[in-house]
Short mmCIF file of C-alpha atoms in Angstrom, two decimals:
data_model
loop_
_atom_site.label_atom_id
_atom_site.label_comp_id
_atom_site.label_asym_id
_atom_site.label_seq_id
_atom_site.Cartn_x
_atom_site.Cartn_y
_atom_site.Cartn_z
CA MET A 1 19.17 39.63 -0.39
CA SER A 2 19.47 36.79 2.14
CA SER A 3 19.96 33.22 0.92
CA ILE A 4 17.05 30.76 0.97
CA PRO A 5 17.62 27.94 3.51
CA VAL A 6 17.51 24.43 2.06
CA THR A 7 17.09 21.05 3.76
CA ILE A 8 17.75 17.79 1.86
CA LEU A 9 16.25 14.49 3.00
CA HIS A 10 18.20 11.45 1.82
CA GLY A 11 17.86 7.78 2.65
CA PHE A 12 17.64 4.41 0.94
CA LEU A 13 14.33 3.04 -0.31
CA GLY A 14 11.73 2.75 2.43
CA SER A 15 13.70 4.56 5.12
CA GLY A 16 10.81 6.89 5.99
CA LYS A 17 11.54 10.12 4.13
CA THR A 18 7.94 10.80 3.10
CA THR A 19 6.68 10.06 6.62
CA LEU A 20 9.18 12.57 8.02
CA LEU A 21 8.30 15.17 5.40
CA ARG A 22 4.59 14.86 6.18
CA LYS A 23 5.33 15.42 9.87
CA ILE A 24 7.51 18.44 9.03
CA LEU A 25 4.70 19.94 6.96
CA GLN A 26 2.15 19.29 9.70
CA GLN A 27 4.31 21.14 12.23
CA ALA A 28 5.02 23.94 9.77
CA SER A 29 1.30 24.44 9.21
CA VAL A 30 0.63 24.69 12.96
CA GLN A 31 3.48 27.16 13.36
CA LYS A 32 2.30 29.25 10.39
CA MET A 33 5.46 28.45 8.43
CA ALA A 34 5.31 28.11 4.65
CA PRO A 35 8.05 25.82 3.30
CA SER A 36 8.28 25.00 -0.38
CA VAL A 37 8.82 21.37 -1.33
CA ILE A 38 10.46 19.33 -4.08
CA VAL A 39 9.71 15.59 -4.08
CA ASN A 40 11.72 13.17 -6.21
CA ASP A 41 10.38 9.70 -7.04
CA MET A 42 12.28 7.35 -9.35
CA SER A 43 8.94 5.88 -10.47
CA GLU A 44 6.60 7.60 -12.91
CA LEU A 45 3.74 6.75 -10.54
CA ASP A 46 4.95 9.42 -8.07
CA VAL A 47 3.26 7.96 -4.97
CA ASP A 48 5.27 10.20 -2.64
CA GLY A 49 4.16 13.32 -4.48
CA VAL A 50 0.50 12.29 -4.11
CA LEU A 51 0.96 11.69 -0.37
CA ILE A 52 2.57 15.09 0.15
CA ALA A 53 -0.12 16.81 -1.92
CA ASN A 54 -2.74 15.14 0.31
CA THR A 55 -1.36 16.96 3.37
CA ASP A 56 -2.87 20.20 1.99
CA ALA A 57 0.23 22.03 3.28
CA VAL A 58 1.63 22.60 -0.21
CA HIS A 59 0.03 22.74 -3.63
CA LYS A 60 1.34 22.89 -7.18
CA GLU A 61 -1.32 25.50 -7.90
CA GLN A 62 0.15 27.73 -5.19
CA GLY A 63 3.61 27.47 -6.72
CA ASN A 64 5.19 25.93 -3.59
CA PHE A 65 5.30 22.27 -4.62
CA VAL A 66 7.15 20.53 -7.47
CA THR A 67 7.66 16.84 -8.23
CA VAL A 68 10.54 15.28 -10.16
CA SER A 69 9.48 11.76 -11.12
CA GLY A 70 10.78 8.98 -13.33
CA GLU A 71 14.46 9.35 -12.49
CA SER A 72 16.95 10.12 -9.74
CA ILE A 73 17.37 13.79 -8.92
CA SER A 74 21.12 13.21 -8.55
CA SER A 75 21.54 12.10 -12.17
CA PRO A 76 22.74 14.67 -14.72
CA SER A 77 19.22 15.11 -16.12
CA GLY A 78 17.83 15.09 -12.57
CA ILE A 79 20.09 18.00 -11.60
CA LYS A 80 18.77 19.94 -14.59
CA GLN A 81 15.22 19.27 -13.39
CA LEU A 82 16.24 20.35 -9.88
CA ASP A 83 17.49 23.64 -11.29
CA GLN A 84 14.24 24.17 -13.19
CA SER A 85 12.19 23.22 -10.13
CA LEU A 86 13.99 25.73 -7.92
CA LYS A 87 13.46 28.48 -10.48
CA SER A 88 9.78 27.53 -10.60
CA LEU A 89 9.46 27.75 -6.80
CA CYS A 90 11.09 31.19 -6.81
CA LEU A 91 9.13 32.52 -9.77
CA GLU A 92 6.26 34.23 -7.94
CA GLN A 93 7.82 34.80 -4.52
CA THR A 94 10.91 33.96 -2.52
CA PRO A 95 10.37 30.82 -0.40
CA SER A 96 11.18 31.10 3.30
CA TRP A 97 12.52 27.53 3.29
CA ILE A 98 12.90 24.74 0.73
CA VAL A 99 12.76 21.04 1.64
CA ILE A 100 13.89 18.45 -0.92
CA GLU A 101 12.95 14.79 -0.57
CA THR A 102 15.17 12.69 -2.83
CA SER A 103 14.46 9.23 -4.19
CA GLY A 104 15.95 6.26 -2.36
CA SER A 105 18.55 5.63 -5.05
CA SER A 106 19.81 9.23 -5.12
CA HIS A 107 23.35 10.16 -4.11
CA PRO A 108 24.02 13.32 -2.06
CA LEU A 109 27.20 14.35 -3.89
CA PRO A 110 25.68 15.99 -7.01
CA LEU A 111 23.20 17.94 -4.88
CA VAL A 112 25.90 19.07 -2.45
CA GLU A 113 28.03 20.26 -5.38
CA TYR A 114 25.05 22.03 -6.93
CA PHE A 115 24.28 24.06 -3.80
CA LYS A 116 27.94 24.77 -3.11
CA HIS A 117 27.99 27.00 -6.18
CA ARG A 118 24.51 28.55 -5.78
CA HIS A 119 24.90 31.37 -3.30
CA GLU A 120 21.24 32.36 -3.58
CA TYR A 121 20.59 29.24 -1.46
CA ALA A 122 21.96 28.32 1.96
CA LEU A 123 22.26 24.54 2.37
CA LYS A 124 21.51 23.92 6.04
CA ASP A 125 21.07 20.18 6.45
CA VAL A 126 21.80 17.03 4.48
CA ILE A 127 19.81 14.55 6.54
CA THR A 128 20.12 10.82 5.90
CA LEU A 129 17.39 8.54 7.19
CA VAL A 130 18.50 4.99 7.97
CA ASP A 131 16.07 2.11 8.47
CA ALA A 132 17.12 0.70 11.86
CA ILE A 133 15.10 -2.50 11.37
CA TRP A 134 16.92 -3.19 8.10
CA LEU A 135 20.34 -2.71 9.73
CA ASP A 136 19.27 -4.83 12.69
CA LYS A 137 18.06 -7.77 10.59
CA ASP A 138 20.35 -7.74 7.55
CA TYR A 139 23.56 -6.28 8.99
CA ARG A 140 23.66 -7.68 12.52
CA LYS A 141 22.61 -4.52 14.31
CA GLY A 142 24.63 -2.50 11.79
CA THR A 143 27.95 -4.12 12.74
CA GLN A 144 28.30 -5.79 9.31
CA LEU A 145 27.61 -2.68 7.22
CA ILE A 146 31.18 -1.36 7.21
CA PRO A 147 32.75 -4.83 6.62
CA LYS A 148 30.37 -5.43 3.69
CA TRP A 149 31.17 -1.98 2.27
CA GLN A 150 34.91 -2.69 2.64
CA GLU A 151 34.42 -6.03 0.88
CA ASN A 152 32.70 -4.24 -2.01
CA MET A 153 35.60 -1.79 -2.24
CA GLN A 154 38.15 -4.61 -2.36
CA ARG A 155 36.18 -6.36 -5.11
CA GLY A 156 35.78 -3.12 -7.08
CA ILE A 157 31.98 -3.15 -7.10
CA ARG A 158 29.33 -0.62 -6.07
CA GLY A 159 26.66 -2.30 -3.99
CA ILE A 160 23.74 -1.04 -1.94
CA GLU A 161 26.10 -0.74 1.01
CA ASN A 162 28.22 1.76 -0.90
CA LEU A 163 25.24 4.04 -1.49
CA LEU A 164 24.05 3.83 2.12
CA VAL A 165 27.54 4.45 3.51
CA GLU A 166 28.12 7.41 1.20
CA GLN A 167 24.74 8.91 2.05
CA ILE A 168 25.83 8.83 5.70
CA MET A 169 29.27 10.24 4.90
CA PHE A 170 27.77 13.32 3.23
CA SER A 171 25.29 13.98 6.02
CA ASN A 172 25.49 16.42 8.88
CA ARG A 173 22.62 14.60 10.57
CA VAL A 174 21.60 10.91 10.59
CA LEU A 175 18.15 9.80 11.70
CA LEU A 176 17.61 6.19 12.78
CA THR A 177 14.01 5.48 11.77
CA LYS A 178 11.53 2.74 12.75
CA THR A 179 12.95 2.48 16.27
CA GLU A 180 9.56 2.51 18.02
CA ASN A 181 9.67 -1.24 18.78
CA MET A 182 13.43 -1.46 19.29
CA ASP A 183 15.18 -1.62 22.67
CA ASP A 184 17.70 1.06 23.61
CA HIS A 185 20.66 -1.34 23.54
CA THR A 186 19.99 -2.29 19.90
CA VAL A 187 19.58 1.36 18.89
CA GLN A 188 22.83 2.25 20.65
CA THR A 189 24.67 -0.64 18.96
CA ILE A 190 23.45 0.53 15.52
CA ALA A 191 24.44 4.14 16.25
CA GLN A 192 27.91 3.05 17.39
CA ALA A 193 28.32 0.98 14.22
CA LEU A 194 27.51 4.01 12.04
CA HIS A 195 29.53 6.59 13.99
CA PRO A 196 32.95 5.79 12.39
CA LEU A 197 31.50 6.60 8.97
CA ASN A 198 30.92 10.22 9.92
CA VAL A 199 32.17 11.42 13.28
CA TYR A 200 30.84 14.93 12.60
CA ALA A 201 27.22 13.87 12.07
CA GLU A 202 24.67 13.84 14.85
CA ILE A 203 22.89 10.47 15.07
CA VAL A 204 19.34 10.66 16.44
CA LYS A 205 16.65 8.00 16.76
CA THR A 206 13.11 8.80 15.58
CA SER A 207 9.74 7.08 15.74
CA TRP A 208 6.97 7.54 13.16
CA GLY A 209 8.83 10.48 11.60
CA ASN A 210 8.65 12.63 14.74
CA LEU A 211 11.28 15.36 14.62
CA ASP A 212 10.92 18.85 16.05
CA ILE A 213 11.37 21.25 13.14
CA LYS A 214 12.90 23.73 15.57
CA ALA A 215 16.01 21.55 15.28
CA LEU A 216 16.20 22.39 11.57
CA ASN A 217 17.42 25.56 9.86
CA GLY A 218 19.91 26.52 12.53
CA ALA A 219 22.36 29.37 12.23
CA GLN A 220 25.14 27.13 10.91
CA ASN A 221 25.27 26.16 7.24
CA TYR A 222 26.37 22.84 5.80
CA ASN A 223 30.16 22.47 5.94
CA PHE A 224 31.27 21.84 2.35
CA PHE A 225 34.93 21.72 3.41
CA LEU A 226 34.40 18.47 5.33
CA VAL A 227 33.42 16.58 2.16
CA GLU A 228 35.89 18.10 -0.34
CA GLN A 229 38.21 15.08 -0.41
CA LEU A 230 35.29 12.65 -0.43
CA THR A 231 33.72 14.53 -3.33
CA ALA A 232 36.93 14.33 -5.37
CA GLU A 233 37.21 10.58 -4.75
CA LEU A 234 33.60 9.69 -5.58
CA ARG A 235 32.58 12.20 -8.25
CA ALA A 236 33.20 9.87 -11.19
CA ALA A 237 31.33 6.90 -9.71
CA VAL A 238 28.20 8.25 -8.05
CA ASN A 239 25.90 7.54 -11.00
CA ASP A 240 27.34 4.11 -11.83
CA PRO A 241 24.74 1.30 -11.68
CA LEU A 242 24.62 -0.52 -8.38
CA ASN A 243 25.79 -4.13 -8.34
CA LEU A 244 22.98 -6.05 -6.66
CA VAL A 245 23.72 -9.32 -4.84
CA GLY A 246 26.49 -10.16 -7.28
CA LYS A 247 24.16 -11.18 -10.13
CA LYS A 248 24.84 -10.09 -13.68
CA GLY A 249 22.33 -7.73 -15.22
CA GLN A 250 20.59 -7.04 -11.91
CA ASN A 251 20.11 -3.30 -12.22
CA LEU A 252 17.86 -1.30 -9.91
CA VAL A 253 14.53 -0.81 -11.69
CA ALA A 254 11.12 0.68 -10.94
CA LYS A 255 8.09 -0.90 -12.59
CA VAL A 256 4.41 -0.05 -12.30
CA ILE A 257 1.43 -2.39 -12.04
CA GLU A 258 -2.06 -1.01 -12.71
CA ASP A 259 -5.52 -2.61 -12.72
CA ASP A 260 -9.03 -1.58 -11.79
CA ARG A 261 -9.71 -4.89 -10.01
CA PRO A 262 -9.18 -5.35 -6.26
CA PHE A 263 -6.64 -7.71 -4.75
CA HIS A 264 -7.90 -10.93 -3.18
CA PRO A 265 -6.85 -10.38 0.48
CA GLN A 266 -5.76 -13.95 1.19
CA ARG A 267 -3.84 -14.38 -2.09
CA LEU A 268 -2.06 -11.07 -1.55
CA TRP A 269 -1.14 -12.15 1.99
CA ASP A 270 0.25 -15.47 0.73
CA THR A 271 2.13 -13.76 -2.11
CA CYS A 272 3.82 -11.32 0.25
CA HIS A 273 5.05 -14.15 2.44
CA ALA A 274 6.31 -16.12 -0.55
CA TYR A 275 7.83 -13.47 -2.81
CA LEU A 276 9.12 -10.59 -0.70
CA THR A 277 12.80 -11.40 -0.96
CA LYS A 278 15.82 -9.18 -0.45
CA GLY A 279 15.68 -8.32 -4.15
CA VAL A 280 12.40 -6.38 -3.78
CA PHE A 281 13.57 -3.32 -1.86
CA ARG A 282 10.45 -1.19 -2.08
CA SER A 283 6.87 -1.26 -3.31
CA LYS A 284 4.24 1.38 -2.72
CA GLY A 285 0.98 2.61 -4.11
CA PHE A 286 -2.79 2.62 -3.78
CA PHE A 287 -5.18 -0.33 -3.94
CA TRP A 288 -8.45 -1.78 -2.67
CA PHE A 289 -9.87 -4.96 -1.19
CA PRO A 290 -13.33 -6.42 -1.87
CA THR A 291 -13.65 -6.78 1.90
CA ARG A 292 -13.16 -3.02 2.47
CA ASP A 293 -14.32 -1.57 -0.80
CA ASP A 294 -15.18 1.81 0.69
CA VAL A 295 -11.60 2.83 1.59
CA ALA A 296 -8.55 3.63 -0.52
CA LEU A 297 -5.56 1.84 0.97
CA LEU A 298 -1.91 2.78 0.80
CA TRP A 299 0.50 -0.10 0.34
CA SER A 300 3.98 0.61 1.73
CA GLN A 301 6.59 -2.16 1.70
CA ALA A 302 10.27 -1.84 2.56
CA ASN A 303 12.36 -5.00 2.40
CA GLY A 304 10.34 -7.61 4.32
CA ASN A 305 8.00 -5.20 6.11
CA VAL A 306 4.58 -4.24 4.76
CA GLY A 307 2.35 -1.46 6.10
CA LEU A 308 -1.22 -0.51 5.21
CA GLU A 309 -2.79 2.90 5.75
CA ILE A 310 -6.13 4.43 4.90
CA THR A 311 -5.69 7.44 2.64
CA GLY A 312 -9.38 8.23 2.28
CA PHE A 313 -12.65 6.97 0.85
CA TRP A 314 -13.36 6.15 -2.77
CA ARG A 315 -15.74 8.73 -4.21
CA ALA A 316 -17.81 5.86 -5.63
CA SER A 317 -18.48 4.66 -2.07
CA VAL A 318 -19.70 8.01 -0.72
CA ILE A 319 -21.55 9.62 -3.60
CA ASN A 320 -24.79 7.80 -2.70
CA ASP A 321 -24.37 8.17 1.06
CA GLU A 322 -27.47 10.11 2.10
CA THR A 323 -25.95 10.98 5.49
CA GLN A 324 -23.49 13.28 3.69
CA ASN A 325 -26.32 15.63 2.63
CA PHE A 326 -24.58 16.44 -0.65
CA THR A 327 -26.12 19.13 -2.83
CA ALA A 328 -26.91 18.33 -6.45
CA GLU A 329 -23.94 20.46 -7.48
CA HIS A 330 -21.60 18.57 -5.15
CA ILE A 331 -22.89 15.23 -6.42
CA GLN A 332 -22.22 16.33 -10.00
CA ILE A 333 -18.66 17.37 -9.09
CA LEU A 334 -18.07 13.97 -7.48
CA GLN A 335 -19.56 12.17 -10.47
CA ASP A 336 -17.37 14.10 -12.90
CA LYS A 337 -14.29 13.11 -10.93
CA ILE A 338 -15.41 9.48 -10.83
CA ASP A 339 -16.03 9.51 -14.58
CA SER A 340 -12.54 10.87 -15.20
CA VAL A 341 -11.02 7.64 -13.81
CA GLU A 342 -10.66 4.69 -16.19
CA SER A 343 -12.25 1.98 -14.07
CA ARG A 344 -15.23 -0.37 -14.07
CA PHE A 345 -15.66 0.26 -10.36
CA GLY A 346 -16.16 4.00 -10.02
CA ASP A 347 -12.85 5.61 -9.12
CA ARG A 348 -11.42 2.44 -7.55
CA ARG A 349 -8.08 1.33 -9.00
CA CYS A 350 -4.88 -0.42 -7.97
CA ARG A 351 -1.68 1.43 -8.88
CA LEU A 352 1.61 0.25 -7.38
CA THR A 353 5.27 0.75 -8.15
CA VAL A 354 7.79 -2.00 -7.38
CA ILE A 355 11.49 -1.18 -7.01
CA GLY A 356 14.37 -3.63 -6.83
CA GLN A 357 16.61 -5.86 -8.90
CA VAL A 358 15.04 -6.60 -12.24
CA ASN A 359 14.49 -10.39 -12.01
CA GLU A 360 13.04 -10.24 -8.50
CA VAL A 361 10.77 -7.34 -9.44
CA ASP A 362 9.44 -9.20 -12.49
CA HIS A 363 8.70 -12.31 -10.41
CA PHE A 364 6.92 -10.27 -7.75
CA ILE A 365 4.81 -8.36 -10.29
CA THR A 366 3.76 -11.63 -11.95
CA ALA A 367 2.71 -12.94 -8.55
CA LEU A 368 0.84 -9.72 -7.75
CA LYS A 369 -1.13 -9.93 -10.98
CA SER A 370 -2.38 -13.37 -9.94
CA CYS A 371 -3.84 -11.76 -6.81
CA PHE A 372 -6.44 -9.68 -8.66
CA LEU A 373 -9.99 -11.03 -8.49
CA SER A 374 -11.02 -13.18 -11.43
CA ASP A 375 -14.24 -12.48 -13.34
CA SER A 376 -16.08 -15.15 -11.35
CA GLU A 377 -14.77 -13.69 -8.07
CA LEU A 378 -15.87 -10.21 -9.15
CA GLU A 379 -19.36 -11.56 -9.68
CA LEU A 380 -19.29 -13.09 -6.20
CA TRP A 381 -18.24 -9.70 -4.78
CA ARG A 382 -21.09 -7.95 -6.60
CA ASN A 383 -23.49 -10.46 -5.03
CA GLY A 384 -22.20 -9.77 -1.53
CA ALA A 385 -19.96 -12.81 -1.04
CA GLU A 386 -17.34 -12.75 1.72
CA PHE A 387 -13.61 -13.26 1.20
CA GLN A 388 -10.90 -14.45 3.55
CA ASP A 389 -9.05 -11.36 4.83
CA PRO A 390 -6.04 -12.02 7.12
CA TRP A 391 -4.79 -8.41 7.01
CA PRO A 392 -4.94 -6.35 10.24
CA LYS A 393 -8.27 -4.62 10.76
CA ASN A 394 -6.81 -1.81 12.88
CA ILE A 395 -5.24 0.37 10.20
CA ALA A 396 -3.65 3.74 10.90
CA LYS A 397 -5.38 6.64 9.18
CA LEU A 398 -3.23 9.41 7.71
CA LYS A 399 -3.72 12.81 9.30
#
């Protein structure tokens, strides 16, 4: 029996892995391909899993989609869950292709070792996505990444730079993401800065997750021999806590904030400008504004950049829309789904996960909580009052 091809998507928090995976699944659907997918999210909220499920390309009910949430898939317990997930995907039928999206804090080494000894699978690509904007702003077009990594090595600490560098070292392909507004010279400078870390890896720039899936699953398998020495050197340290900005006790954490109230648009805007420091690496989730109470919004923040997307309409906003011509049965189905959500506002809720160093995350969450509408503001909203809303009105809609 032939081995099942496997593609692994790595990359630090907010590098664009879910965006790329959605684009891969869109292309696969058009080309009548049927990949199976494993999504890992270090938060229990599992935002990435929800986004992938919304593509309609894979479904847990069809046995071709599994999520591993609440921890890194490269941890010892995460590897056990990976093994169980793969067995689950292969239970009913043999997948034609498996794509694994890891969490941003995951290390490639344990996964590479796992597949090295599983001959029923053929590891094709270990792809690392690198946020080009982050390297441009925080590492001087990438030129300071290697010096900072070397400094960490000399000081005997494992920082963020160590994880990013090692993700690149284990890759056979590196994708520079978020290059759509970047000039060619800057992209070339970043690529040249990364090249010494892995001279065997192809470095390609991408925009909005666009990558032709024909470039994946080639005839050649991943070359385990190239990383044998690296594996031996790093095996004992890959799951050590990261040292963040040199502060004691600053471990990488993921915390969830939930509330049925909407965010005040202006207060949220001001909070983002005041509190999004380097210590808050990633925040993501679903929320709503009183100024756009019909749409469910996706919040996606990486470092200092925040993006909003429409993920759909709240059922509570469409159930009474006469233009939809819903049947009584359809209305009852919608109402049952609305009633299943614990909220005072139909199915509207805010659910976000914040990832970063513990003190910074706590400060940001406290600030976010102050952005929810107060009881008096909720009453104003119910009575049709307007609120200041500085956020862009032209929002990209997920397809």
